[in-house]
mmCIF file of C-alpha atoms and ligand atoms in Angstrom:
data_model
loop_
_atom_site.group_PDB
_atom_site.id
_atom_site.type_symbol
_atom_site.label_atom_id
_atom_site.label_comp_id
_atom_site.label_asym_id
_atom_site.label_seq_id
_atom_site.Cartn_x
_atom_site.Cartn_y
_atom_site.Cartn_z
ATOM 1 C CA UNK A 1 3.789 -2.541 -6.103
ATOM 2 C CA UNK A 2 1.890 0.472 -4.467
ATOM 3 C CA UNK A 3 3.781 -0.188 -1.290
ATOM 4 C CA UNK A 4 7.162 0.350 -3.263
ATOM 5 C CA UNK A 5 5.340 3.289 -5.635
ATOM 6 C CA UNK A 6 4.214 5.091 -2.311
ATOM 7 C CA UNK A 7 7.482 4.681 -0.542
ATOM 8 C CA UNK A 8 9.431 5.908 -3.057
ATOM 9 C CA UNK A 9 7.253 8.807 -3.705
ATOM 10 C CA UNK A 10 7.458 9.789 0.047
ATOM 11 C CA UNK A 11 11.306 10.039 0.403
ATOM 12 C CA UNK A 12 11.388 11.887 -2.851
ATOM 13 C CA UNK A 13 9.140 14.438 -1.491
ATOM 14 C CA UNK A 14 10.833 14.102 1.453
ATOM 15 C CA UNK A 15 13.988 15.085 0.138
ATOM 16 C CA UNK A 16 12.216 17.577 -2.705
ATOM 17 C CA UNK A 17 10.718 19.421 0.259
ATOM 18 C CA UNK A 18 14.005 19.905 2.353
ATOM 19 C CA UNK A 19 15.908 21.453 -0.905
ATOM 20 C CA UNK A 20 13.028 23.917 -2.256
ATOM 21 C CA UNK A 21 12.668 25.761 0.474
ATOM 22 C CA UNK A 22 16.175 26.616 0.407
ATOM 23 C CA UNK A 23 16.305 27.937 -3.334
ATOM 24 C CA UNK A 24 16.892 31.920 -4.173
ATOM 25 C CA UNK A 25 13.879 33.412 -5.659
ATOM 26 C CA UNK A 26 16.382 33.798 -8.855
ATOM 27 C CA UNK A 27 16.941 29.433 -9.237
ATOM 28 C CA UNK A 28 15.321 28.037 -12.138
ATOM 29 C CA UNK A 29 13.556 26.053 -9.843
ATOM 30 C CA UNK A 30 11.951 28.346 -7.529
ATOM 31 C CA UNK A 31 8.367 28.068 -8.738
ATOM 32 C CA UNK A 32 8.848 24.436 -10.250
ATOM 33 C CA UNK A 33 9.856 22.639 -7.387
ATOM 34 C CA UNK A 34 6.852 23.506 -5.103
ATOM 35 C CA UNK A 35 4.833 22.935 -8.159
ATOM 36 C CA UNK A 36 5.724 19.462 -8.380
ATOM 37 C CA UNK A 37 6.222 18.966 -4.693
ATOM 38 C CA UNK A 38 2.744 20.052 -4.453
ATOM 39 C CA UNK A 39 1.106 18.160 -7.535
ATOM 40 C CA UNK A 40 3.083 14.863 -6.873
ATOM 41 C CA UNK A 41 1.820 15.299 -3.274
ATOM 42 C CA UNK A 42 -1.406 15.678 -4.255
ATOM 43 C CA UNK A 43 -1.277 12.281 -6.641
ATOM 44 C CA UNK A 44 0.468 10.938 -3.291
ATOM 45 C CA UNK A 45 -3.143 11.370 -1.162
ATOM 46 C CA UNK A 46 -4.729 9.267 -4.653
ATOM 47 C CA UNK A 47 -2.376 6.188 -4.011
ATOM 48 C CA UNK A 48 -3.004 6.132 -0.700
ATOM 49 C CA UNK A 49 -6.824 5.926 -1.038
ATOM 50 C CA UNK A 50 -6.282 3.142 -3.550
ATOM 51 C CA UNK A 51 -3.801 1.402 -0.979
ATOM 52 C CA UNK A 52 -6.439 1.489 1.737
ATOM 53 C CA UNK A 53 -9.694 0.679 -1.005
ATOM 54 C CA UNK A 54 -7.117 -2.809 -2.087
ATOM 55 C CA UNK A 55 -6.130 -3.226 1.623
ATOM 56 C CA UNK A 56 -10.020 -2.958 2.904
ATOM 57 C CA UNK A 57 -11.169 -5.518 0.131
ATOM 58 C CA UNK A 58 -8.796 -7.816 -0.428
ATOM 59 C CA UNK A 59 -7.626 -10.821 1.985
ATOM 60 C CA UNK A 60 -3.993 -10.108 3.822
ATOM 61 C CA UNK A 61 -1.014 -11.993 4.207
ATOM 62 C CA UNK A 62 -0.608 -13.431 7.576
ATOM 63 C CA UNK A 63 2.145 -11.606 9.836
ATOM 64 C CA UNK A 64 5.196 -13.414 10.957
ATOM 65 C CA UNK A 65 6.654 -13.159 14.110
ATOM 66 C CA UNK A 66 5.570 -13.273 18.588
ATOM 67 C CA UNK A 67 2.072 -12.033 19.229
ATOM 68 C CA UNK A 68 3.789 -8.958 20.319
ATOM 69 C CA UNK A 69 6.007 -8.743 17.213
ATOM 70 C CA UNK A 70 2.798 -9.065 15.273
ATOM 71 C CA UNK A 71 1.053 -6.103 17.665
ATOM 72 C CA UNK A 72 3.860 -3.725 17.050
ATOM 73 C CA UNK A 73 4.113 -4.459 13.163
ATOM 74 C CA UNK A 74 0.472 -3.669 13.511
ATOM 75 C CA UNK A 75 0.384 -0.389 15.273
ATOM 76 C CA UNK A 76 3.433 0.926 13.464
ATOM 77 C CA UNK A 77 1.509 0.344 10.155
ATOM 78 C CA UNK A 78 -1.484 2.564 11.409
ATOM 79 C CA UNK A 79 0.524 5.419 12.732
ATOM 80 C CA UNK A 80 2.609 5.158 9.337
ATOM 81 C CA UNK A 81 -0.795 5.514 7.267
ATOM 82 C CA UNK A 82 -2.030 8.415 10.071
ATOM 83 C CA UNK A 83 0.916 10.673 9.174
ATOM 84 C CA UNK A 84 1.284 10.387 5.523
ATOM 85 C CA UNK A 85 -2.245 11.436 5.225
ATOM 86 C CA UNK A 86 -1.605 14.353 8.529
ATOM 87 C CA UNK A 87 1.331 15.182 5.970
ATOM 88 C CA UNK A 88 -0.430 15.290 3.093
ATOM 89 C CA UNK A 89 -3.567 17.592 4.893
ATOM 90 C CA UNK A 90 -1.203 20.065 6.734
ATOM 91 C CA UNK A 91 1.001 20.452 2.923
ATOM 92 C CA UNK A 92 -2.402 20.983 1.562
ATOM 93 C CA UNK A 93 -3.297 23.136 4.380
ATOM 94 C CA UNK A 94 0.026 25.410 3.867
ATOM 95 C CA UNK A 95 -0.539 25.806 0.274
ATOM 96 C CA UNK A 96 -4.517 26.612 0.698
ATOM 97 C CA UNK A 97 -3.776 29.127 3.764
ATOM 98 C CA UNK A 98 -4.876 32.486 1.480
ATOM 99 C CA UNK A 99 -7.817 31.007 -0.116
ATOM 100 C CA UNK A 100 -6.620 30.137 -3.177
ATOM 101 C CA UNK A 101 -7.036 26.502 -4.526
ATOM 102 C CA UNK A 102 -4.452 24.041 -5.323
ATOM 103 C CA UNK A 103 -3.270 23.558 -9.137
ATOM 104 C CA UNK A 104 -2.258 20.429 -9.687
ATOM 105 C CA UNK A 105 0.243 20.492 -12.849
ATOM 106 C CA UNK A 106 -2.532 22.804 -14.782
ATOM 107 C CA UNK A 107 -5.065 20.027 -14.619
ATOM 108 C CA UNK A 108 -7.172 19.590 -11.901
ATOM 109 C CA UNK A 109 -7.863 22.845 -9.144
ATOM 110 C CA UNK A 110 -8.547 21.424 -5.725
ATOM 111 C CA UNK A 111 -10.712 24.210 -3.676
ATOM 112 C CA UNK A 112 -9.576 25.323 -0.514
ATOM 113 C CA UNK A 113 -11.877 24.884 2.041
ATOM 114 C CA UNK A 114 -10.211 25.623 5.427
ATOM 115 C CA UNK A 115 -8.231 28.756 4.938
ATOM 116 C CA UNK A 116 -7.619 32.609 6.279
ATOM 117 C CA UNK A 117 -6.946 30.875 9.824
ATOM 118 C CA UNK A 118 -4.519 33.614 11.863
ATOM 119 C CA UNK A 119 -1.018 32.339 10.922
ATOM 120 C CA UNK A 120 -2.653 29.021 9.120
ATOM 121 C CA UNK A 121 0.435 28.625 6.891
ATOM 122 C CA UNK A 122 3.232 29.301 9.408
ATOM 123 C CA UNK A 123 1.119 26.799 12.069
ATOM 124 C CA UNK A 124 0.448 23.893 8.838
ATOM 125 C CA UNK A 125 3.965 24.793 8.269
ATOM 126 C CA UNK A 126 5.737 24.145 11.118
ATOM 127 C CA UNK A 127 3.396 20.968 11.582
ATOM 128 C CA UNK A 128 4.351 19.844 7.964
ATOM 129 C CA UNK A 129 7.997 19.911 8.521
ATOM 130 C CA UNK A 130 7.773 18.271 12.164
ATOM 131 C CA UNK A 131 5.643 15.458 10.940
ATOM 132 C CA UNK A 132 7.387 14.719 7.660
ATOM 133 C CA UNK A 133 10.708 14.380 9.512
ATOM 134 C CA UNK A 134 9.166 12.001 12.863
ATOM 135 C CA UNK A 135 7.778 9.852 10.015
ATOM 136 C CA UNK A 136 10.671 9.737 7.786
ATOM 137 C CA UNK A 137 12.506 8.493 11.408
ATOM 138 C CA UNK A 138 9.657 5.552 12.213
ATOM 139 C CA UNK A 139 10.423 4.373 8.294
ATOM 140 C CA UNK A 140 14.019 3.897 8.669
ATOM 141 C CA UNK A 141 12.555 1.996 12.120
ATOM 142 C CA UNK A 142 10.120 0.244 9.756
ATOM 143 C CA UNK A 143 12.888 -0.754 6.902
ATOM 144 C CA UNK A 144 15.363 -2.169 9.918
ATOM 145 C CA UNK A 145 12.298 -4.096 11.263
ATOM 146 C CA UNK A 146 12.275 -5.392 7.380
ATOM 147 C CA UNK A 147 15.582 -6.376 7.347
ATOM 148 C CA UNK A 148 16.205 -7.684 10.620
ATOM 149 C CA UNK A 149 13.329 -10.484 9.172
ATOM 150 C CA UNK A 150 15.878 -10.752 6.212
ATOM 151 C CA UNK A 151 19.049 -10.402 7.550
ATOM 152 C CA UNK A 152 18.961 -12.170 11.557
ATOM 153 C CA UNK A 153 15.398 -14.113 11.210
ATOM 154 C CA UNK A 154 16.161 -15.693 7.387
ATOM 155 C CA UNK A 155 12.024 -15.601 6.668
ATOM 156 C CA UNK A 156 10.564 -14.653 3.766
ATOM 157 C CA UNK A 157 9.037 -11.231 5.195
ATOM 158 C CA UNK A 158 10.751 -8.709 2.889
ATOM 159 C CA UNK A 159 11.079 -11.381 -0.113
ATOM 160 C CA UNK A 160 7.434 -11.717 -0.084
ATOM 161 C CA UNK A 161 6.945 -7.380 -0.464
ATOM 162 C CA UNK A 162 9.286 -8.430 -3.653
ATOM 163 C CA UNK A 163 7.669 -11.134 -5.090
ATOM 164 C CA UNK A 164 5.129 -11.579 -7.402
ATOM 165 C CA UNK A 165 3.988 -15.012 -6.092
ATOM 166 C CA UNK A 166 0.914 -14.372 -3.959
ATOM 167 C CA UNK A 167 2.470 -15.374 0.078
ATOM 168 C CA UNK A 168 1.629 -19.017 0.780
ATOM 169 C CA UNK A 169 -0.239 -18.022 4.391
ATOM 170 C CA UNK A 170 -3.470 -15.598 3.553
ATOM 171 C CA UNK A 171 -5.359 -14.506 6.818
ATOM 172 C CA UNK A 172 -8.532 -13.988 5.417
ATOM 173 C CA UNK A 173 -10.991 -11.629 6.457
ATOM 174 C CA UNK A 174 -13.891 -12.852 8.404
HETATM 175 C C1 LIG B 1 4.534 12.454 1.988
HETATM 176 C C2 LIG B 1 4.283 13.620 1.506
HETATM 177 C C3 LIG B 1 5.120 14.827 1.775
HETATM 178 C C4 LIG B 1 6.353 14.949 2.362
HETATM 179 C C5 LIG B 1 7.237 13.844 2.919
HETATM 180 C C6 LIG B 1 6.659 16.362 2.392
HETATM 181 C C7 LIG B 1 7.803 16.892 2.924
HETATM 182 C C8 LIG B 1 8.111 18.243 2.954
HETATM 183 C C9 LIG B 1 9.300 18.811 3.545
HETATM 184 C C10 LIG B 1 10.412 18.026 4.225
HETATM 185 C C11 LIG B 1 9.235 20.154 3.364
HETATM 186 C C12 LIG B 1 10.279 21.181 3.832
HETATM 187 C C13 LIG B 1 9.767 21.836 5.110
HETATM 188 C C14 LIG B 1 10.679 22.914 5.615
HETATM 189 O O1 LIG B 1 11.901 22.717 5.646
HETATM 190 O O2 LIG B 1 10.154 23.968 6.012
HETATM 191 C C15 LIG B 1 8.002 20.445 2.667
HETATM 192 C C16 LIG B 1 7.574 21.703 2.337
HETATM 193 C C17 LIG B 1 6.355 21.985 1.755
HETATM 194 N N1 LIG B 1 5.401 21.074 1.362
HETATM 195 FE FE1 LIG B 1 5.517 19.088 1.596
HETATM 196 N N2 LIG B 1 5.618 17.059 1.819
HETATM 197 C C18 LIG B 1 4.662 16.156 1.423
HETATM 198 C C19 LIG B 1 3.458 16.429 0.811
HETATM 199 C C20 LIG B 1 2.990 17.698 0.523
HETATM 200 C C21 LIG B 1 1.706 18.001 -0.053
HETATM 201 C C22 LIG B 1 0.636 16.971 -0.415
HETATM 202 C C23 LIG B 1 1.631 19.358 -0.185
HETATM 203 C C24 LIG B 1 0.507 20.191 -0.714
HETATM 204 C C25 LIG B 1 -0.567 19.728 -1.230
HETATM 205 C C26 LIG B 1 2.856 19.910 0.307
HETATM 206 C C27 LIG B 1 3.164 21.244 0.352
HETATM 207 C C28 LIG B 1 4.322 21.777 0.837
HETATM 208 C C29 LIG B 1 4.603 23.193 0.881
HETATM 209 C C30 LIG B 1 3.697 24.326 0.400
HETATM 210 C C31 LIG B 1 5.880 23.342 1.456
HETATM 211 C C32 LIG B 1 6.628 24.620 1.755
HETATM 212 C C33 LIG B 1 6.329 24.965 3.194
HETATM 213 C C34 LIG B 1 7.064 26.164 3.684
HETATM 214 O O3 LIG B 1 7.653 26.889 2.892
HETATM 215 O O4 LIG B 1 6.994 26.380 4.912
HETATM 216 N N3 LIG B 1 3.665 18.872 0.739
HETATM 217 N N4 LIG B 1 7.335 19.273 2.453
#
């Protein structure tokens, strides 16, 4: 479920990101958008500590797949996790760049704490963008890895992400 939450929070923003930037100061949703780009971000970095806290303490389902299938399933999941949260800190970095700190939908202010860095939000900016894209590219790579399983393979590797069944072969922790 937080797989499928996260995902679909990330192409969202994705996609949110690409069409605010392009809005005329006089659209309706000129402040909003970056608002909730920003706030929904922001609730983004919370699921993602929960995925990792549940990942960390709970016992994982057993890859499928070659040795070097299961190595490159492996190391695609870690550089996955390493941008979303490089996203997340250089979004939070562009936003923070004058000092201010971050409202998140009127509820919570999260301090700024590296800021007033020469060019900071052009630099977290151009990083932002660069990242965001090159990770939206390896998850297309990641979903065709998913269906390949489905589609060529026949396992139960994206069925299982689906299911509520716990997978029959748990690897567990040592
Ligand atoms: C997975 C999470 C995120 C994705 C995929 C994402 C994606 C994007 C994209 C594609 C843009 C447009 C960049 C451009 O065309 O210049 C953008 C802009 C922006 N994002 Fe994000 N973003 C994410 C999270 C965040 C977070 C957590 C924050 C702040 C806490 C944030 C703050 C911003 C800001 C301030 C801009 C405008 C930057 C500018 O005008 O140069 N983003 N984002």
């Amino acid at each position: 479920m937080l797989h499928w939450l996260i995902a679909g929070t990330v192409l969202g923003l994705f996609a949110l990101g690409l069409w605010m930037v392009g809005l005329d100061y006089y659209h309706a949703w000129y402040h909003r958008a970056p608002e909730l780009h920003k706030g929904v971000g922001v609730l983004l970095l919370g699921g993602m500590l929960l995925r990792l806290a549940w990942r960390c303490g709970t016992p994982q389902p057993r890859l499928p797949g070659t040795p070097l299938q299961q190595g490159l399933a492996r190391a695609m999941h870690r550089v996955l996790y390493g941008m979303l949260f490089a996203v997340i800190v250089s979004g939070y970095l562009v936003s923070t760049a004058d000092g201010r700190p971050l409202d998140v939908f009127g509820l919570v202010d999260l301090p700024a704490t590296l800021s007033g860095i020469d060019r900071q939000e052009d630099i977290a900016g151009v990083f932002h963008k660069v990242l965001a894209t090159i990770m939206i590219g390896l998850t297309a790579l990641h979903a065709l890895a998913a269906l390949k399983h489905h589609l060529i393979d026949h396992d139960r590797t994206l069925l299982r992400m689906l299911s509520t069944k716990p997978p029959v072969n748990i690897h567990r922790k040592s």
